[in-house]
Amino acid sequence: MSDFDVAYDQNADVLYVSTKLTGPSYTSEGKNGIVWSHQIADGRLVSMTVMDFNALWQNRLAYLTEQLTEQLHSPSPVGPMDRAQAAN
């Protein structure tokens, strides 16, 4: 998947990234403050909402990109850090 809608709300300092997927979804918040939305039917990523984008993530864009890439390749409501902990 390579098509995204990206929006940034400067007043709220929130970055919104949405895929083109539609349908019923559920959300979960990762420990890193990112809210992930996944399709109920198959767990594919629908969107991510990044709170405090400028304040917390502007200097960590590589890590943020890694988180998004991981979610796109791994349909799961569990965040990347949670998967690592579950493996132990």
PDB file of N, CA and C in Angstrom:
ATOM      1  N   MET A   1       0.842  -1.164   0.000  1.00  0.00           N
ATOM      2  CA  MET A   1       0.000   0.000   0.000  1.00  0.00           C
ATOM      3  C   MET A   1       0.891   1.231   0.000  1.00  0.00           C
ATOM      4  N   SER A   2       0.611   2.166  -0.878  1.00  0.00           N
ATOM      5  CA  SER A   2       1.447   3.353  -0.934  1.00  0.00           C
ATOM      6  C   SER A   2       0.647   4.645  -0.949  1.00  0.00           C
ATOM      7  N   ASP A   3      -0.669   4.580  -0.950  1.00  0.00           N
ATOM      8  CA  ASP A   3      -1.486   5.786  -0.968  1.00  0.00           C
ATOM      9  C   ASP A   3      -1.927   6.150   0.445  1.00  0.00           C
ATOM     10  N   PHE A   4      -1.577   7.371   0.845  1.00  0.00           N
ATOM     11  CA  PHE A   4      -1.943   7.858   2.165  1.00  0.00           C
ATOM     12  C   PHE A   4      -2.506   9.259   2.053  1.00  0.00           C
ATOM     13  N   ASP A   5      -3.373   9.589   2.972  1.00  0.00           N
ATOM     14  CA  ASP A   5      -3.777  10.970   3.193  1.00  0.00           C
ATOM     15  C   ASP A   5      -3.053  11.401   4.462  1.00  0.00           C
ATOM     16  N   VAL A   6      -2.349  12.512   4.387  1.00  0.00           N
ATOM     17  CA  VAL A   6      -1.603  13.008   5.538  1.00  0.00           C
ATOM     18  C   VAL A   6      -2.053  14.429   5.826  1.00  0.00           C
ATOM     19  N   ALA A   7      -2.345  14.692   7.087  1.00  0.00           N
ATOM     20  CA  ALA A   7      -2.747  16.030   7.507  1.00  0.00           C
ATOM     21  C   ALA A   7      -2.076  16.340   8.837  1.00  0.00           C
ATOM     22  N   TYR A   8      -1.735  17.596   9.014  1.00  0.00           N
ATOM     23  CA  TYR A   8      -1.134  18.040  10.271  1.00  0.00           C
ATOM     24  C   TYR A   8      -1.942  19.204  10.824  1.00  0.00           C
ATOM     25  N   ASP A   9      -2.363  19.087  12.072  1.00  0.00           N
ATOM     26  CA  ASP A   9      -3.077  20.158  12.761  1.00  0.00           C
ATOM     27  C   ASP A   9      -2.063  20.887  13.636  1.00  0.00           C
ATOM     28  N   GLN A  10      -1.627  22.052  13.179  1.00  0.00           N
ATOM     29  CA  GLN A  10      -0.585  22.799  13.872  1.00  0.00           C
ATOM     30  C   GLN A  10      -1.044  23.264  15.251  1.00  0.00           C
ATOM     31  N   ASN A  11      -2.301  23.659  15.374  1.00  0.00           N
ATOM     32  CA  ASN A  11      -2.801  24.138  16.667  1.00  0.00           C
ATOM     33  C   ASN A  11      -2.811  23.035  17.720  1.00  0.00           C
ATOM     34  N   ALA A  12      -3.170  21.837  17.325  1.00  0.00           N
ATOM     35  CA  ALA A  12      -3.227  20.715  18.259  1.00  0.00           C
ATOM     36  C   ALA A  12      -1.934  19.904  18.281  1.00  0.00           C
ATOM     37  N   ASP A  13      -1.028  20.161  17.320  1.00  0.00           N
ATOM     38  CA  ASP A  13       0.224  19.424  17.157  1.00  0.00           C
ATOM     39  C   ASP A  13      -0.040  17.923  17.002  1.00  0.00           C
ATOM     40  N   VAL A  14      -0.934  17.612  16.059  1.00  0.00           N
ATOM     41  CA  VAL A  14      -1.320  16.226  15.800  1.00  0.00           C
ATOM     42  C   VAL A  14      -1.142  15.925  14.314  1.00  0.00           C
ATOM     43  N   LEU A  15      -0.487  14.798  14.031  1.00  0.00           N
ATOM     44  CA  LEU A  15      -0.311  14.323  12.660  1.00  0.00           C
ATOM     45  C   LEU A  15      -1.287  13.182  12.420  1.00  0.00           C
ATOM     46  N   TYR A  16      -2.017  13.262  11.311  1.00  0.00           N
ATOM     47  CA  TYR A  16      -2.977  12.226  10.934  1.00  0.00           C
ATOM     48  C   TYR A  16      -2.491  11.568   9.650  1.00  0.00           C
ATOM     49  N   VAL A  17      -2.389  10.243   9.652  1.00  0.00           N
ATOM     50  CA  VAL A  17      -2.022   9.492   8.454  1.00  0.00           C
ATOM     51  C   VAL A  17      -3.109   8.440   8.248  1.00  0.00           C
ATOM     52  N   SER A  18      -3.758   8.481   7.073  1.00  0.00           N
ATOM     53  CA  SER A  18      -4.841   7.549   6.783  1.00  0.00           C
ATOM     54  C   SER A  18      -4.549   6.785   5.503  1.00  0.00           C
ATOM     55  N   THR A  19      -4.899   5.524   5.503  1.00  0.00           N
ATOM     56  CA  THR A  19      -4.816   4.717   4.294  1.00  0.00           C
ATOM     57  C   THR A  19      -6.126   4.897   3.538  1.00  0.00           C
ATOM     58  N   LYS A  20      -6.253   4.259   2.420  1.00  0.00           N
ATOM     59  CA  LYS A  20      -7.485   4.351   1.625  1.00  0.00           C
ATOM     60  C   LYS A  20      -8.503   3.284   2.029  1.00  0.00           C
ATOM     61  N   LEU A  21      -8.193   2.498   3.065  1.00  0.00           N
ATOM     62  CA  LEU A  21      -9.103   1.445   3.502  1.00  0.00           C
ATOM     63  C   LEU A  21     -10.313   2.049   4.201  1.00  0.00           C
ATOM     64  N   THR A  22     -11.449   1.413   4.021  1.00  0.00           N
ATOM     65  CA  THR A  22     -12.677   1.858   4.668  1.00  0.00           C
ATOM     66  C   THR A  22     -13.336   0.674   5.354  1.00  0.00           C
ATOM     67  N   GLY A  23     -14.345   0.941   6.113  1.00  0.00           N
ATOM     68  CA  GLY A  23     -15.083  -0.107   6.801  1.00  0.00           C
ATOM     69  C   GLY A  23     -14.919   0.011   8.299  1.00  0.00           C
ATOM     70  N   PRO A  24     -15.632  -0.835   9.035  1.00  0.00           N
ATOM     71  CA  PRO A  24     -15.565  -0.789  10.495  1.00  0.00           C
ATOM     72  C   PRO A  24     -14.134  -1.004  10.990  1.00  0.00           C
ATOM     73  N   SER A  25     -13.759  -0.227  11.992  1.00  0.00           N
ATOM     74  CA  SER A  25     -12.414  -0.357  12.546  1.00  0.00           C
ATOM     75  C   SER A  25     -12.453  -0.153  14.053  1.00  0.00           C
ATOM     76  N   TYR A  26     -11.350  -0.495  14.688  1.00  0.00           N
ATOM     77  CA  TYR A  26     -11.189  -0.289  16.122  1.00  0.00           C
ATOM     78  C   TYR A  26      -9.844   0.384  16.344  1.00  0.00           C
ATOM     79  N   THR A  27      -9.672   1.017  17.478  1.00  0.00           N
ATOM     80  CA  THR A  27      -8.431   1.727  17.758  1.00  0.00           C
ATOM     81  C   THR A  27      -7.753   1.173  19.001  1.00  0.00           C
ATOM     82  N   SER A  28      -6.444   1.375  19.042  1.00  0.00           N
ATOM     83  CA  SER A  28      -5.665   1.044  20.230  1.00  0.00           C
ATOM     84  C   SER A  28      -4.543   2.061  20.326  1.00  0.00           C
ATOM     85  N   GLU A  29      -4.195   2.421  21.542  1.00  0.00           N
ATOM     86  CA  GLU A  29      -3.114   3.381  21.730  1.00  0.00           C
ATOM     87  C   GLU A  29      -1.871   2.648  22.168  1.00  0.00           C
ATOM     88  N   GLY A  30      -0.799   2.852  21.414  1.00  0.00           N
ATOM     89  CA  GLY A  30       0.482   2.261  21.777  1.00  0.00           C
ATOM     90  C   GLY A  30       1.109   3.014  22.928  1.00  0.00           C
ATOM     91  N   LYS A  31       2.103   2.411  23.534  1.00  0.00           N
ATOM     92  CA  LYS A  31       2.783   3.037  24.661  1.00  0.00           C
ATOM     93  C   LYS A  31       3.521   4.306  24.240  1.00  0.00           C
ATOM     94  N   ASN A  32       3.770   4.437  22.960  1.00  0.00           N
ATOM     95  CA  ASN A  32       4.513   5.588  22.459  1.00  0.00           C
ATOM     96  C   ASN A  32       3.610   6.754  22.071  1.00  0.00           C
ATOM     97  N   GLY A  33       2.327   6.695  22.424  1.00  0.00           N
ATOM     98  CA  GLY A  33       1.416   7.807  22.181  1.00  0.00           C
ATOM     99  C   GLY A  33       0.800   7.842  20.795  1.00  0.00           C
ATOM    100  N   ILE A  34       1.007   6.805  20.008  1.00  0.00           N
ATOM    101  CA  ILE A  34       0.396   6.732  18.681  1.00  0.00           C
ATOM    102  C   ILE A  34      -0.904   5.944  18.792  1.00  0.00           C
ATOM    103  N   VAL A  35      -1.957   6.488  18.200  1.00  0.00           N
ATOM    104  CA  VAL A  35      -3.239   5.796  18.177  1.00  0.00           C
ATOM    105  C   VAL A  35      -3.361   5.114  16.818  1.00  0.00           C
ATOM    106  N   TRP A  36      -3.520   3.794  16.835  1.00  0.00           N
ATOM    107  CA  TRP A  36      -3.614   2.988  15.617  1.00  0.00           C
ATOM    108  C   TRP A  36      -5.059   2.570  15.414  1.00  0.00           C
ATOM    109  N   SER A  37      -5.547   2.653  14.178  1.00  0.00           N
ATOM    110  CA  SER A  37      -6.875   2.143  13.830  1.00  0.00           C
ATOM    111  C   SER A  37      -6.698   1.013  12.838  1.00  0.00           C
ATOM    112  N   HIS A  38      -7.354  -0.119  13.117  1.00  0.00           N
ATOM    113  CA  HIS A  38      -7.251  -1.314  12.273  1.00  0.00           C
ATOM    114  C   HIS A  38      -8.638  -1.765  11.847  1.00  0.00           C
ATOM    115  N   GLN A  39      -8.726  -2.363  10.662  1.00  0.00           N
ATOM    116  CA  GLN A  39      -9.992  -2.931  10.207  1.00  0.00           C
ATOM    117  C   GLN A  39     -10.382  -4.091  11.112  1.00  0.00           C
ATOM    118  N   ILE A  40     -11.645  -4.159  11.432  1.00  0.00           N
ATOM    119  CA  ILE A  40     -12.144  -5.265  12.247  1.00  0.00           C
ATOM    120  C   ILE A  40     -12.028  -6.578  11.482  1.00  0.00           C
ATOM    121  N   ALA A  41     -12.318  -6.559  10.196  1.00  0.00           N
ATOM    122  CA  ALA A  41     -12.373  -7.783   9.399  1.00  0.00           C
ATOM    123  C   ALA A  41     -11.034  -8.501   9.310  1.00  0.00           C
ATOM    124  N   ASP A  42      -9.947  -7.761   9.092  1.00  0.00           N
ATOM    125  CA  ASP A  42      -8.676  -8.441   8.850  1.00  0.00           C
ATOM    126  C   ASP A  42      -7.476  -7.825   9.566  1.00  0.00           C
ATOM    127  N   GLY A  43      -7.695  -6.808  10.375  1.00  0.00           N
ATOM    128  CA  GLY A  43      -6.612  -6.220  11.153  1.00  0.00           C
ATOM    129  C   GLY A  43      -5.685  -5.285  10.392  1.00  0.00           C
ATOM    130  N   ARG A  44      -5.994  -5.019   9.111  1.00  0.00           N
ATOM    131  CA  ARG A  44      -5.115  -4.122   8.348  1.00  0.00           C
ATOM    132  C   ARG A  44      -5.207  -2.696   8.871  1.00  0.00           C
ATOM    133  N   LEU A  45      -4.097  -1.983   8.784  1.00  0.00           N
ATOM    134  CA  LEU A  45      -4.026  -0.622   9.284  1.00  0.00           C
ATOM    135  C   LEU A  45      -4.905   0.313   8.460  1.00  0.00           C
ATOM    136  N   VAL A  46      -5.723   1.094   9.165  1.00  0.00           N
ATOM    137  CA  VAL A  46      -6.586   2.088   8.537  1.00  0.00           C
ATOM    138  C   VAL A  46      -5.971   3.477   8.704  1.00  0.00           C
ATOM    139  N   SER A  47      -5.486   3.772   9.915  1.00  0.00           N
ATOM    140  CA  SER A  47      -4.903   5.088  10.162  1.00  0.00           C
ATOM    141  C   SER A  47      -4.040   5.082  11.407  1.00  0.00           C
ATOM    142  N   MET A  48      -3.267   6.159  11.524  1.00  0.00           N
ATOM    143  CA  MET A  48      -2.531   6.402  12.761  1.00  0.00           C
ATOM    144  C   MET A  48      -2.654   7.876  13.090  1.00  0.00           C
ATOM    145  N   THR A  49      -2.756   8.162  14.368  1.00  0.00           N
ATOM    146  CA  THR A  49      -2.833   9.525  14.859  1.00  0.00           C
ATOM    147  C   THR A  49      -1.663   9.722  15.802  1.00  0.00           C
ATOM    148  N   VAL A  50      -0.824  10.705  15.492  1.00  0.00           N
ATOM    149  CA  VAL A  50       0.385  10.940  16.274  1.00  0.00           C
ATOM    150  C   VAL A  50       0.202  12.216  17.084  1.00  0.00           C
ATOM    151  N   MET A  51       0.032  12.037  18.380  1.00  0.00           N
ATOM    152  CA  MET A  51      -0.135  13.174  19.282  1.00  0.00           C
ATOM    153  C   MET A  51       1.212  13.846  19.525  1.00  0.00           C
ATOM    154  N   ASP A  52       1.195  15.139  19.783  1.00  0.00           N
ATOM    155  CA  ASP A  52       2.413  15.897  20.089  1.00  0.00           C
ATOM    156  C   ASP A  52       3.502  15.662  19.052  1.00  0.00           C
ATOM    157  N   PHE A  53       3.110  15.687  17.789  1.00  0.00           N
ATOM    158  CA  PHE A  53       4.039  15.365  16.706  1.00  0.00           C
ATOM    159  C   PHE A  53       5.302  16.220  16.740  1.00  0.00           C
ATOM    160  N   ASN A  54       5.155  17.510  16.717  1.00  0.00           N
ATOM    161  CA  ASN A  54       6.334  18.384  16.698  1.00  0.00           C
ATOM    162  C   ASN A  54       7.132  18.271  17.984  1.00  0.00           C
ATOM    163  N   ALA A  55       6.446  18.261  19.099  1.00  0.00           N
ATOM    164  CA  ALA A  55       7.103  18.247  20.397  1.00  0.00           C
ATOM    165  C   ALA A  55       7.864  16.944  20.660  1.00  0.00           C
ATOM    166  N   LEU A  56       7.289  15.808  20.265  1.00  0.00           N
ATOM    167  CA  LEU A  56       7.890  14.520  20.607  1.00  0.00           C
ATOM    168  C   LEU A  56       8.533  13.777  19.444  1.00  0.00           C
ATOM    169  N   TRP A  57       8.084  14.017  18.225  1.00  0.00           N
ATOM    170  CA  TRP A  57       8.492  13.158  17.124  1.00  0.00           C
ATOM    171  C   TRP A  57       9.338  13.838  16.052  1.00  0.00           C
ATOM    172  N   GLN A  58       9.366  15.132  15.995  1.00  0.00           N
ATOM    173  CA  GLN A  58      10.069  15.819  14.918  1.00  0.00           C
ATOM    174  C   GLN A  58      11.526  15.367  14.789  1.00  0.00           C
ATOM    175  N   ASN A  59      12.180  15.104  15.896  1.00  0.00           N
ATOM    176  CA  ASN A  59      13.579  14.658  15.872  1.00  0.00           C
ATOM    177  C   ASN A  59      13.716  13.136  15.856  1.00  0.00           C
ATOM    178  N   ARG A  60      12.590  12.432  15.734  1.00  0.00           N
ATOM    179  CA  ARG A  60      12.599  10.961  15.742  1.00  0.00           C
ATOM    180  C   ARG A  60      11.817  10.414  14.551  1.00  0.00           C
ATOM    181  N   LEU A  61      11.900  11.085  13.417  1.00  0.00           N
ATOM    182  CA  LEU A  61      11.110  10.695  12.252  1.00  0.00           C
ATOM    183  C   LEU A  61      11.467   9.306  11.739  1.00  0.00           C
ATOM    184  N   ALA A  62      12.724   8.908  11.817  1.00  0.00           N
ATOM    185  CA  ALA A  62      13.118   7.569  11.365  1.00  0.00           C
ATOM    186  C   ALA A  62      12.398   6.504  12.191  1.00  0.00           C
ATOM    187  N   TYR A  63      12.326   6.702  13.489  1.00  0.00           N
ATOM    188  CA  TYR A  63      11.647   5.745  14.359  1.00  0.00           C
ATOM    189  C   TYR A  63      10.147   5.725  14.071  1.00  0.00           C
ATOM    190  N   LEU A  64       9.565   6.899  13.861  1.00  0.00           N
ATOM    191  CA  LEU A  64       8.141   6.983  13.538  1.00  0.00           C
ATOM    192  C   LEU A  64       7.846   6.257  12.227  1.00  0.00           C
ATOM    193  N   THR A  65       8.691   6.451  11.246  1.00  0.00           N
ATOM    194  CA  THR A  65       8.538   5.773   9.956  1.00  0.00           C
ATOM    195  C   THR A  65       8.641   4.262  10.135  1.00  0.00           C
ATOM    196  N   GLU A  66       9.550   3.829  10.971  1.00  0.00           N
ATOM    197  CA  GLU A  66       9.705   2.397  11.262  1.00  0.00           C
ATOM    198  C   GLU A  66       8.434   1.824  11.885  1.00  0.00           C
ATOM    199  N   GLN A  67       7.837   2.578  12.805  1.00  0.00           N
ATOM    200  CA  GLN A  67       6.598   2.131  13.451  1.00  0.00           C
ATOM    201  C   GLN A  67       5.478   1.972  12.427  1.00  0.00           C
ATOM    202  N   LEU A  68       5.338   2.948  11.540  1.00  0.00           N
ATOM    203  CA  LEU A  68       4.304   2.891  10.505  1.00  0.00           C
ATOM    204  C   LEU A  68       4.551   1.725   9.559  1.00  0.00           C
ATOM    205  N   THR A  69       5.775   1.554   9.126  1.00  0.00           N
ATOM    206  CA  THR A  69       6.123   0.462   8.218  1.00  0.00           C
ATOM    207  C   THR A  69       5.814  -0.891   8.852  1.00  0.00           C
ATOM    208  N   GLU A  70       6.149  -1.028  10.108  1.00  0.00           N
ATOM    209  CA  GLU A  70       5.890  -2.289  10.803  1.00  0.00           C
ATOM    210  C   GLU A  70       4.395  -2.578  10.880  1.00  0.00           C
ATOM    211  N   GLN A  71       3.598  -1.571  11.172  1.00  0.00           N
ATOM    212  CA  GLN A  71       2.150  -1.759  11.250  1.00  0.00           C
ATOM    213  C   GLN A  71       1.551  -2.105   9.889  1.00  0.00           C
ATOM    214  N   LEU A  72       2.081  -1.525   8.825  1.00  0.00           N
ATOM    215  CA  LEU A  72       1.566  -1.807   7.489  1.00  0.00           C
ATOM    216  C   LEU A  72       1.866  -3.228   7.046  1.00  0.00           C
ATOM    217  N   HIS A  73       2.950  -3.799   7.508  1.00  0.00           N
ATOM    218  CA  HIS A  73       3.344  -5.144   7.098  1.00  0.00           C
ATOM    219  C   HIS A  73       2.876  -6.221   8.061  1.00  0.00           C
ATOM    220  N   SER A  74       2.313  -5.836   9.178  1.00  0.00           N
ATOM    221  CA  SER A  74       1.920  -6.802  10.195  1.00  0.00           C
ATOM    222  C   SER A  74       0.540  -6.469  10.724  1.00  0.00           C
ATOM    223  N   PRO A  75      -0.525  -7.011  10.110  1.00  0.00           N
ATOM    224  CA  PRO A  75      -1.874  -6.702  10.591  1.00  0.00           C
ATOM    225  C   PRO A  75      -2.061  -7.182  12.023  1.00  0.00           C
ATOM    226  N   SER A  76      -2.100  -6.253  12.936  1.00  0.00           N
ATOM    227  CA  SER A  76      -2.240  -6.600  14.337  1.00  0.00           C
ATOM    228  C   SER A  76      -2.589  -5.362  15.142  1.00  0.00           C
ATOM    229  N   PRO A  77      -3.456  -5.498  16.135  1.00  0.00           N
ATOM    230  CA  PRO A  77      -3.766  -4.360  16.982  1.00  0.00           C
ATOM    231  C   PRO A  77      -2.701  -4.112  18.036  1.00  0.00           C
ATOM    232  N   VAL A  78      -1.751  -5.022  18.158  1.00  0.00           N
ATOM    233  CA  VAL A  78      -0.726  -4.908  19.186  1.00  0.00           C
ATOM    234  C   VAL A  78       0.404  -4.045  18.654  1.00  0.00           C
ATOM    235  N   GLY A  79       0.820  -3.057  19.430  1.00  0.00           N
ATOM    236  CA  GLY A  79       1.895  -2.159  19.018  1.00  0.00           C
ATOM    237  C   GLY A  79       3.219  -2.882  18.951  1.00  0.00           C
ATOM    238  N   PRO A  80       4.205  -2.324  18.260  1.00  0.00           N
ATOM    239  CA  PRO A  80       5.515  -2.954  18.098  1.00  0.00           C
ATOM    240  C   PRO A  80       6.195  -3.273  19.416  1.00  0.00           C
ATOM    241  N   MET A  81       6.118  -2.392  20.385  1.00  0.00           N
ATOM    242  CA  MET A  81       6.759  -2.653  21.665  1.00  0.00           C
ATOM    243  C   MET A  81       6.053  -3.789  22.387  1.00  0.00           C
ATOM    244  N   ASP A  82       4.725  -3.858  22.267  1.00  0.00           N
ATOM    245  CA  ASP A  82       3.973  -4.926  22.901  1.00  0.00           C
ATOM    246  C   ASP A  82       4.329  -6.282  22.289  1.00  0.00           C
ATOM    247  N   ARG A  83       4.535  -6.335  20.971  1.00  0.00           N
ATOM    248  CA  ARG A  83       4.913  -7.593  20.320  1.00  0.00           C
ATOM    249  C   ARG A  83       6.259  -8.075  20.835  1.00  0.00           C
ATOM    250  N   ALA A  84       7.191  -7.165  21.022  1.00  0.00           N
ATOM    251  CA  ALA A  84       8.517  -7.536  21.526  1.00  0.00           C
ATOM    252  C   ALA A  84       8.408  -8.088  22.930  1.00  0.00           C
ATOM    253  N   GLN A  85       7.577  -7.459  23.765  1.00  0.00           N
ATOM    254  CA  GLN A  85       7.397  -7.934  25.133  1.00  0.00           C
ATOM    255  C   GLN A  85       6.683  -9.265  25.155  1.00  0.00           C
ATOM    256  N   ALA A  86       5.735  -9.467  24.254  1.00  0.00           N
ATOM    257  CA  ALA A  86       4.993 -10.729  24.215  1.00  0.00           C
ATOM    258  C   ALA A  86       5.889 -11.881  23.778  1.00  0.00           C
ATOM    259  N   ALA A  87       6.922 -11.581  23.011  1.00  0.00           N
ATOM    260  CA  ALA A  87       7.830 -12.625  22.537  1.00  0.00           C
ATOM    261  C   ALA A  87       8.717 -13.138  23.659  1.00  0.00           C
ATOM    262  N   ASN A  88       8.891 -12.360  24.721  1.00  0.00           N
ATOM    263  CA  ASN A  88       9.755 -12.769  25.847  1.00  0.00           C
ATOM    264  C   ASN A  88       9.037 -13.664  26.803  1.00  0.00           C
TER     265      ASN A  88
END
